[in-house]
Short mmCIF file of C-alpha atoms and ligand atoms in Angstrom, two decimals:
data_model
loop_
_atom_site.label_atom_id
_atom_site.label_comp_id
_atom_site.label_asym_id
_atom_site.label_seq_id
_atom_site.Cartn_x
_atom_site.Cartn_y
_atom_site.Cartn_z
CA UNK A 1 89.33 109.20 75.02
CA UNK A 2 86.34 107.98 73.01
CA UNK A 3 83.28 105.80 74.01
CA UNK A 4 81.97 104.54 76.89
CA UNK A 5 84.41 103.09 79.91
CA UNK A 6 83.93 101.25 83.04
CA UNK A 7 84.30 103.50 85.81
CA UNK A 8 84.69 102.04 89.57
CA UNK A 9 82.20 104.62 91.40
CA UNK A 10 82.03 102.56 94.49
CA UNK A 11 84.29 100.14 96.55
CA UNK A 12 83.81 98.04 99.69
CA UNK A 13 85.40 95.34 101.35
CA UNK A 14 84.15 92.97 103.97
CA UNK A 15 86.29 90.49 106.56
CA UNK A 16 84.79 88.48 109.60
CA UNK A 17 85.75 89.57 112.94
CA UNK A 18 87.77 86.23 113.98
CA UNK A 19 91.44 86.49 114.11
CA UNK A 20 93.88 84.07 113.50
CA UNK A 21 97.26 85.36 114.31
CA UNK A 22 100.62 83.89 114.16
CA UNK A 23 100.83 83.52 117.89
CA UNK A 24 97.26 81.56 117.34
CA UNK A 25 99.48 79.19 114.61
CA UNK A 26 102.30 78.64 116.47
CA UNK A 27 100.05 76.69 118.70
CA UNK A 28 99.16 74.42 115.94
CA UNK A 29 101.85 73.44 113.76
CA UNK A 30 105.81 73.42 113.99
CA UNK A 31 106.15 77.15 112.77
CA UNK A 32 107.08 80.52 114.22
CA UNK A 33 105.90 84.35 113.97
CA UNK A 34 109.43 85.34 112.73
CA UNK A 35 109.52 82.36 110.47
CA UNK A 36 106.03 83.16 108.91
CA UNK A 37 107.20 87.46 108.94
CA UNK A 38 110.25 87.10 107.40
CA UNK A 39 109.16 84.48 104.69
CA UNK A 40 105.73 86.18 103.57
CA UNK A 41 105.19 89.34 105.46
CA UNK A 42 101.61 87.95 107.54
CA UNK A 43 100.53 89.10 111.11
CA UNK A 44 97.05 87.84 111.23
CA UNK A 45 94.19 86.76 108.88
CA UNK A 46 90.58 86.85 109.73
CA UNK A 47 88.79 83.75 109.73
CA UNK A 48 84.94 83.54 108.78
CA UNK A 49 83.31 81.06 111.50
CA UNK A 50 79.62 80.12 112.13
CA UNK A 51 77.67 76.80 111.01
CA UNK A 52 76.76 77.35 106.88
CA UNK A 53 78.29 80.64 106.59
CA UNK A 54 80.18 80.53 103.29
CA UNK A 55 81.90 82.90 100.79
CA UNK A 56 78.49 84.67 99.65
CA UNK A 57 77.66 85.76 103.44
CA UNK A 58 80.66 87.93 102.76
CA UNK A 59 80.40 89.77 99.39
CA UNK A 60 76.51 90.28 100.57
CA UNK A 61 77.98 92.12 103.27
CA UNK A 62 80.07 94.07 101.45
CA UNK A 63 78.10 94.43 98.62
CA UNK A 64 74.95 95.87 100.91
CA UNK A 65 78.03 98.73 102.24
CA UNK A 66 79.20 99.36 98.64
CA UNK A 67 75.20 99.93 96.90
CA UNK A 68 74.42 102.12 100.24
CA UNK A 69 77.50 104.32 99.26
CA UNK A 70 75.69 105.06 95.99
CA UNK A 71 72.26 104.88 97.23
CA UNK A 72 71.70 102.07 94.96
CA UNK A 73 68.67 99.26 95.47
CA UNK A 74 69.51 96.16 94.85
CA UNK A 75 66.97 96.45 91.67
CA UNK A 76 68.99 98.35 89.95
CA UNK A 77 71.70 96.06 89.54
CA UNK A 78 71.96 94.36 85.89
CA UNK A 79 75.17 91.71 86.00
CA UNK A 80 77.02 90.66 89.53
CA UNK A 81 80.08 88.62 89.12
CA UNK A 82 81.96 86.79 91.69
CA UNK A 83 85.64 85.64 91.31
CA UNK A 84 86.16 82.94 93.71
CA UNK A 85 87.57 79.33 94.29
CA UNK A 86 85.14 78.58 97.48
CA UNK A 87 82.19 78.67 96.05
CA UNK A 88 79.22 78.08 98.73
CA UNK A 89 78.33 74.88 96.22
CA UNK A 90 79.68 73.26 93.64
CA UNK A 91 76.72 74.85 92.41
CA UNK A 92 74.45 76.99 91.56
CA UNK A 93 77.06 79.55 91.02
CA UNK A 94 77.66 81.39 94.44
CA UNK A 95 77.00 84.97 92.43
CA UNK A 96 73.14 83.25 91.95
CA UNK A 97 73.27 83.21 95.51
CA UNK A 98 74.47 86.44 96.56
CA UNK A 99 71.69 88.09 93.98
CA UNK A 100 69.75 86.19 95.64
CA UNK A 101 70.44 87.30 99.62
CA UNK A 102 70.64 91.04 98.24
CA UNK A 103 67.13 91.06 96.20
CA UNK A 104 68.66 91.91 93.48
CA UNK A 105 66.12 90.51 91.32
CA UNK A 106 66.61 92.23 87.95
CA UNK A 107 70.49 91.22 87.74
CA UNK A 108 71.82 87.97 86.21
CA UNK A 109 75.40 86.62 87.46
CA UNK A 110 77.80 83.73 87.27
CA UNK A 111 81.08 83.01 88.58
CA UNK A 112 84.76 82.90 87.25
CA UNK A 113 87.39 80.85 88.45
CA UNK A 114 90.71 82.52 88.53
CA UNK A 115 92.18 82.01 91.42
CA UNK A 116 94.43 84.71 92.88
CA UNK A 117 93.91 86.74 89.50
CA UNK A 118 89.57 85.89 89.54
CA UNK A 119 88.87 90.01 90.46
CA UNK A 120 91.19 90.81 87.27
CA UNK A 121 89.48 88.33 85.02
CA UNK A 122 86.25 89.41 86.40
CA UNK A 123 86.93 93.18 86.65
CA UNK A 124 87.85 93.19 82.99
CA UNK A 125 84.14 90.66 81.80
CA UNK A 126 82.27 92.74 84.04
CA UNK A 127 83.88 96.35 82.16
CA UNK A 128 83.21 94.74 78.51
CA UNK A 129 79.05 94.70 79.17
CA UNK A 130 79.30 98.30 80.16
CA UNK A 131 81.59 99.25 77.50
CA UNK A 132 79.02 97.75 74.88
CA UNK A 133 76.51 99.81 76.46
CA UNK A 134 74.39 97.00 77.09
CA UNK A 135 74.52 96.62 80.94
CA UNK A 136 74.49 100.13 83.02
CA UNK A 137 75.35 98.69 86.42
CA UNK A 138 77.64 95.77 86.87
CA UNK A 139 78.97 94.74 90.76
CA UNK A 140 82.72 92.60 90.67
CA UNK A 141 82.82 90.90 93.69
CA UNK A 142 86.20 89.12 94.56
CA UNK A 143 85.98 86.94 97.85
CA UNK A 144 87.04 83.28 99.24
CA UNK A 145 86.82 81.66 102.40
CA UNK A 146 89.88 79.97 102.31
CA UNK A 147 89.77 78.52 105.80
CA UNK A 148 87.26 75.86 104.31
CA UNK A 149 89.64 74.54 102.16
CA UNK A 150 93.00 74.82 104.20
CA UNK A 151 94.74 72.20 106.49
CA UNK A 152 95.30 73.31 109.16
CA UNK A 153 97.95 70.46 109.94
CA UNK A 154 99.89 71.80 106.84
CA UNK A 155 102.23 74.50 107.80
CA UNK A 156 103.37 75.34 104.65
CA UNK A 157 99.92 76.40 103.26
CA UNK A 158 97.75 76.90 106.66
CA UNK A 159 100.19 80.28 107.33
CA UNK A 160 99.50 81.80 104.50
CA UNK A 161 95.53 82.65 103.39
CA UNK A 162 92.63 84.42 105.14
CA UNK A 163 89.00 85.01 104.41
CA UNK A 164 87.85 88.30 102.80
CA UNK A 165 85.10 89.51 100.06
CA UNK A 166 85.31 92.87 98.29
CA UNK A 167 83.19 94.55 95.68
CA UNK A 168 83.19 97.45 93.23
CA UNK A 169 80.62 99.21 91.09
CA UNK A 170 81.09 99.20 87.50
CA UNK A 171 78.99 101.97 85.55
CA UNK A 172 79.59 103.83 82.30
CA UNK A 173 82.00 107.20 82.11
CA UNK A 174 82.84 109.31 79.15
CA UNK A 175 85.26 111.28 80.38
CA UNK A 176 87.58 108.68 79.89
CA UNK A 177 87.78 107.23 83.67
CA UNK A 178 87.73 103.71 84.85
CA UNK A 179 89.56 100.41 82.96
CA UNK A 180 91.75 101.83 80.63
CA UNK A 181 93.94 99.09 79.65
CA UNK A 182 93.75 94.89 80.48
CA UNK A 183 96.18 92.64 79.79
CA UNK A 184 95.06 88.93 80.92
CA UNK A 185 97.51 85.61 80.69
CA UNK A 186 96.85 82.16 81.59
CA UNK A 187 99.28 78.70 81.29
CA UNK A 188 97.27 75.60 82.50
CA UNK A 189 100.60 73.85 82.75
CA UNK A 190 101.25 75.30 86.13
CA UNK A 191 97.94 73.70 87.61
CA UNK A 192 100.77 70.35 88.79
CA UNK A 193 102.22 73.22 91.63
CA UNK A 194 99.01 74.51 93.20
CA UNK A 195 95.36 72.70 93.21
CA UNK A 196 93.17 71.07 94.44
CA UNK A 197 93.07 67.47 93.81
CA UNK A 198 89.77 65.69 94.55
CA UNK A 199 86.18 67.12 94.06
CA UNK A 200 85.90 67.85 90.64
CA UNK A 201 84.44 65.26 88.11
CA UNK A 202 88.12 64.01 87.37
CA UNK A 203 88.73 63.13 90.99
CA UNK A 204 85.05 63.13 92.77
CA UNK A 205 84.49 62.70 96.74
CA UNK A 206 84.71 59.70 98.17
CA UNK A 207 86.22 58.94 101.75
CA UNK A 208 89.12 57.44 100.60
CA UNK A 209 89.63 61.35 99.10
CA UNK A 210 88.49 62.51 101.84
CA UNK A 211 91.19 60.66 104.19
CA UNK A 212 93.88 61.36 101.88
CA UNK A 213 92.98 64.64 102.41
CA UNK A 214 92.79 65.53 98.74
CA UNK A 215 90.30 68.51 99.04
CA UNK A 216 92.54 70.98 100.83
CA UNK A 217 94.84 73.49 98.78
CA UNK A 218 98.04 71.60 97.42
CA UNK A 219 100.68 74.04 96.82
CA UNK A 220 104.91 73.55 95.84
CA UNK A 221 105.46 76.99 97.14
CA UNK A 222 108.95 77.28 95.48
CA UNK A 223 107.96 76.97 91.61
CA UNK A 224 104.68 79.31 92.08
CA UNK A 225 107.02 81.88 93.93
CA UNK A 226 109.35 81.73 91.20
CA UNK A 227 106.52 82.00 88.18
CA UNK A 228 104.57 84.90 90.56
CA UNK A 229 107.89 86.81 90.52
CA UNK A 230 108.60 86.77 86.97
CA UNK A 231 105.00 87.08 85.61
CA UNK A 232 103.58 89.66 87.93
CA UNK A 233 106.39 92.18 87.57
CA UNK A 234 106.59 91.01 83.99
CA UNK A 235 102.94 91.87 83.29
CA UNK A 236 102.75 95.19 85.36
CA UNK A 237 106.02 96.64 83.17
CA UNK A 238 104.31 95.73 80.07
CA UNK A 239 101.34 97.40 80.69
CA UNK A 240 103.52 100.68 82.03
CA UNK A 241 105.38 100.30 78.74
CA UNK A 242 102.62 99.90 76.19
CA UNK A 243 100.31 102.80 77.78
CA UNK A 244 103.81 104.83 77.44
CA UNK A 245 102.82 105.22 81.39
CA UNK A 246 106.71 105.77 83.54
CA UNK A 247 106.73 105.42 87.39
CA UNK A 248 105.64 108.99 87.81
CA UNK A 249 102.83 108.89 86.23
CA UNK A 250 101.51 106.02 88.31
CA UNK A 251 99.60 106.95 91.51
CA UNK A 252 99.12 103.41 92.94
CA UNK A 253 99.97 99.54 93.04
CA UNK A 254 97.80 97.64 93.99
CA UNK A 255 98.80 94.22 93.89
CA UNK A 256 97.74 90.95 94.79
CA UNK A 257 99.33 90.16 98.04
CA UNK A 258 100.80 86.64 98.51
CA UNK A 259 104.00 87.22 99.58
CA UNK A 260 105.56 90.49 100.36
CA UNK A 261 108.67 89.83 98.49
CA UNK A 262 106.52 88.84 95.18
CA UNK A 263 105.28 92.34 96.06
CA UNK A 264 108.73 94.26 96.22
CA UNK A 265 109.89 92.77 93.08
CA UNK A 266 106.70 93.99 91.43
CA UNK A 267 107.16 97.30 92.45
CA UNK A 268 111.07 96.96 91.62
CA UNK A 269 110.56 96.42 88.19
CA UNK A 270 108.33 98.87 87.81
CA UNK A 271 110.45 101.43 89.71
CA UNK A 272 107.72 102.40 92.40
CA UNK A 273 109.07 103.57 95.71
CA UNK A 274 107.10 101.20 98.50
CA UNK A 275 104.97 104.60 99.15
CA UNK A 276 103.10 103.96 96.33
CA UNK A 277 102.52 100.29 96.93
CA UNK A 278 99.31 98.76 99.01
CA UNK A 279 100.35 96.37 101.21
CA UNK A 280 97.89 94.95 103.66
CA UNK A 281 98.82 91.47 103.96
CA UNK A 282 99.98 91.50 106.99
CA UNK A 283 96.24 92.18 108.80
CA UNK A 284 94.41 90.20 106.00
CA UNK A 285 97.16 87.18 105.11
CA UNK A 286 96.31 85.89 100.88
CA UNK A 287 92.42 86.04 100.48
CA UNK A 288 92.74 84.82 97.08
CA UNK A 289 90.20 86.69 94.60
CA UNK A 290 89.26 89.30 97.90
CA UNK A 291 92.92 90.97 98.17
CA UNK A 292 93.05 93.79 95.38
CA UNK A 293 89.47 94.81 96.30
CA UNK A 294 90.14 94.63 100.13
CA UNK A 295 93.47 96.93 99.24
CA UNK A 296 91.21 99.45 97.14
CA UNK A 297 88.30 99.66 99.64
CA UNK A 298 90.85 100.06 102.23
CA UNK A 299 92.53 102.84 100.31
CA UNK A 300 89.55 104.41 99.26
CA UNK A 301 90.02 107.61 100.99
CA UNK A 302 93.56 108.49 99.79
CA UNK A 303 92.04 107.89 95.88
CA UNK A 304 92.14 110.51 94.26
CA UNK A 305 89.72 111.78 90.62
CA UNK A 306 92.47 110.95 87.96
CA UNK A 307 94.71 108.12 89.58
CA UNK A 308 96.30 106.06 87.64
CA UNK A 309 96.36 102.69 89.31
CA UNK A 310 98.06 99.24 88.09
CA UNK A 311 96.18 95.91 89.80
CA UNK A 312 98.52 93.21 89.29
CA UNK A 313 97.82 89.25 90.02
CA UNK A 314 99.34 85.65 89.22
CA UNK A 315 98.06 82.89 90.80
CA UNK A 316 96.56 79.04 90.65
CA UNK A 317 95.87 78.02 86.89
CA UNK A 318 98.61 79.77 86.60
CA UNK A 319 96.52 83.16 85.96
CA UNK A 320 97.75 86.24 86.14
CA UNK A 321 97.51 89.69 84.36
CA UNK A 322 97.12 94.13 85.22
CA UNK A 323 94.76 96.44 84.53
CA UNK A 324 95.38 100.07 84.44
CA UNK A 325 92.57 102.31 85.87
CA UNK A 326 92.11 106.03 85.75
CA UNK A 327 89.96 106.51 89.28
CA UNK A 328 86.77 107.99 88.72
CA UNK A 329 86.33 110.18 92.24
CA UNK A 330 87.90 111.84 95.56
CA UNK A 331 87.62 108.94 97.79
CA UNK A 332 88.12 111.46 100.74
CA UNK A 333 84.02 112.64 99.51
CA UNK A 334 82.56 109.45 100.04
CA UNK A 335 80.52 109.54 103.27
CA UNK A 336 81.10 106.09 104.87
O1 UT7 B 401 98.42 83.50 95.76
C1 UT7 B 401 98.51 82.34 94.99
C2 UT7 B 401 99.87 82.11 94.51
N1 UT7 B 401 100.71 81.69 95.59
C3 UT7 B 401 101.84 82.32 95.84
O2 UT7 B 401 102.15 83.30 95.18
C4 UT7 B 401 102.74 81.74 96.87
C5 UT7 B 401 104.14 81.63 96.34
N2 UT7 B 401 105.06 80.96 97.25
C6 UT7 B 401 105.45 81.53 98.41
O3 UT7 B 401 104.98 82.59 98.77
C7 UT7 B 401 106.53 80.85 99.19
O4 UT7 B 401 107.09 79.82 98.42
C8 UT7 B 401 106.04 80.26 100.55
C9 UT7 B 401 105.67 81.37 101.50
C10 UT7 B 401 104.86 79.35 100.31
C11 UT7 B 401 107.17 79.45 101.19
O5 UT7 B 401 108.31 80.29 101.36
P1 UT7 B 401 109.73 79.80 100.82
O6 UT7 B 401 110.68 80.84 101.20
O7 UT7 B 401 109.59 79.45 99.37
O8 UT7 B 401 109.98 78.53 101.69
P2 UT7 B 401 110.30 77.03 101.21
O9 UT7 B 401 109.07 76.39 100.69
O10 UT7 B 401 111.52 77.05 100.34
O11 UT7 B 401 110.68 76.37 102.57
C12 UT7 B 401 111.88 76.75 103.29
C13 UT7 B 401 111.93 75.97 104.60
C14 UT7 B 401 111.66 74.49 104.44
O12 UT7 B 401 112.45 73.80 105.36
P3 UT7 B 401 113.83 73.10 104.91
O13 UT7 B 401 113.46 72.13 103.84
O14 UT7 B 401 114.69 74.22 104.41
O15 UT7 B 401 114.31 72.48 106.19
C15 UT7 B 401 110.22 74.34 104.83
O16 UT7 B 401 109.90 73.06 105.32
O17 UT7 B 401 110.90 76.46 105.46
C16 UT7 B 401 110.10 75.37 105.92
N3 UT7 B 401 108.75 75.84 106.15
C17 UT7 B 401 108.37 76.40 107.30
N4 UT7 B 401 109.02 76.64 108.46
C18 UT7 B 401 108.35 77.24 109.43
C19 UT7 B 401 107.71 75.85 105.27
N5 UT7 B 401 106.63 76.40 105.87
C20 UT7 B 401 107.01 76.74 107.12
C21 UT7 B 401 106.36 77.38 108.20
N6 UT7 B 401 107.05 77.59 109.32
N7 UT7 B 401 105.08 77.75 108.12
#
């Protein structure tokens, strides 16, 4: 392959240590462990807790982990982008801040807004300034406290998402490793089955959006199942097909993880037995932009030099979209 690509040399995730499990929930609304099981495959989330602790106290902590892997300063670091929809602020962009916490004073960074798919939009900006040979290392941080914007009187949304942060490392490889192939989709008309209504210029705070409770995550579950099914498998066949890539050629899934049945269709379609699938929802529950790092960094030691690997999203915008990756190193070398 010619040119330069945008290898992954490092990952590393970060979650809090509080735990929220369903036995915790069943003390707080009308649901039930089986109930929340069966429907979306969750045991637990973790929770991030502590007065002004907000989604950049976890990518610095997992971004400190992921640079002492490499025996990287902070310094060294050109570009940092974060995917998230919790921002600390409204702004200054919470990838200023995490530069910021980390010293790393030579890098700029802003944030994207993807939703569930923000580490696939932001994976693939971050690999096009090293493929232009412009930027030499570029961190991807995916992360969202979602507790800060979940109501926790809603059962139908407070079951499902978690807190989590994960990073990679993005430098140049030509050998042919790293992002090989991107395919990113967006339709704005979905935005009426999952958003957030007040707190944005269109809708600013006021207390009367405050008690309607209009800054917590509205979601019509059914629909965004339905449009998660069809466009995540959709999206992860078509990149198979036009990389002439079949089932055996592909190492790992690593999907966004929602629901475990948007999951097992995924893999379906693309013919994957479940070995071959990462599934960690049930410890971590949806962390939004956090869960295909989280997977990865948790994975990290089965990875082997030459993977190829399919990340696969959909979520709020809608978004969604795959990469393929050819893994740049023997996760079972990296000294932890
Ligand atoms: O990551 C961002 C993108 N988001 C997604 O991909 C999420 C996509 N949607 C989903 O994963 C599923 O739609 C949910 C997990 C949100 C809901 O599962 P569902 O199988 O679609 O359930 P439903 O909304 O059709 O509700 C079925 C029943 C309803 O009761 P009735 O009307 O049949 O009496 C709900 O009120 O389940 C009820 N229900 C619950 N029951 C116990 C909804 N939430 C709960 C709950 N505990 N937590």
């Amino acid at each position: 392959m010619a040119g330069i690509t945008a290898a992954i040399t490092a990952v590393q995730g970060y979650v809090p240590d509080d735990l929220l499990t369903n036995a915790d929930l069943e003390k707080i609304v009308d649901t039930t462990d089986e109930w929340i099981r069966s429907r979306t495959g969750i045991e637990q989330r973790h929770i991030l807790k502590g007065e002004g602790l907000g989604t950049s106290d976890m990518a610095v902590e997992a971004v400190k982990k992921l640079l002492d892997k490499r025996g990287i300063a902070p310094e060294e670091i050109d570009l940092l982008i974060c995917a998230t929809v919790t921002p600390d602020m409204v702004f200054p962009a919470t990838a200023n801040i995490i530069c910021d916490k980390l010293g790393a004073k030579n890098a700029f960074g802003f944030d994207i807004g993807a939703a569930c798919s923000g580490f696939l939009y932001a994976l693939t900006t971050g690999s096009k300034f090293i493929e232009s040979g412009t930027h030499k290392k570029v961190v991807v941080v995916g992360g969202d406290k979602m507790s800060s914007i979940i109501d926790y009187e809603d059962r139908t949304t407070c079951v499902i998402f978690g807190d989590g942060a994960g990073a990679v490392l993005l430098e140049p490889d030509e050998d042919g490793y790293g992002v090989c192939d991107t395919i990113l989709r967006s339709d704005g008309a979905g935005r009426q089955y999952l958003h957030m209504k007040a707190g944005g210029s269109a809708k600013p705070a006021s207390h009367e959006t405050v008690d309607a409770k209009e800054h917590y995550v509205f979601q019509d579950g059914q629909p965004v199942f339905k449009a998660a099914v069809v466009n995540m498998a959709g999206v992860s066949a078509e990149i198979m097909e036009r990389n002439n890539l079949e089932a055996d050629d592909i190492a790992w899934l690593v999907p966004h993880q929602a629901n475990l049945r948007i999951i097992d269709a995924t893999a379906r379609r693309m013919g994957l037995s479940e070995e071959k699938v990462m599934v960690n929802i049930q410890r971590y529950g949806n962390t939004t932009a956090g869960t295909i790092p989280l997977c990865l960094s948790d994975w990290e030691p089965q990875l082997k030099k030459g993977d190829n690997i399919i990340l696969s999203a959909f979520g709020g915008g809608f978004t969604w979209g795959a990469v393929w990756l050819r893994w740049a190193y023997d996760g079972k070398d990296v000294v932890k």
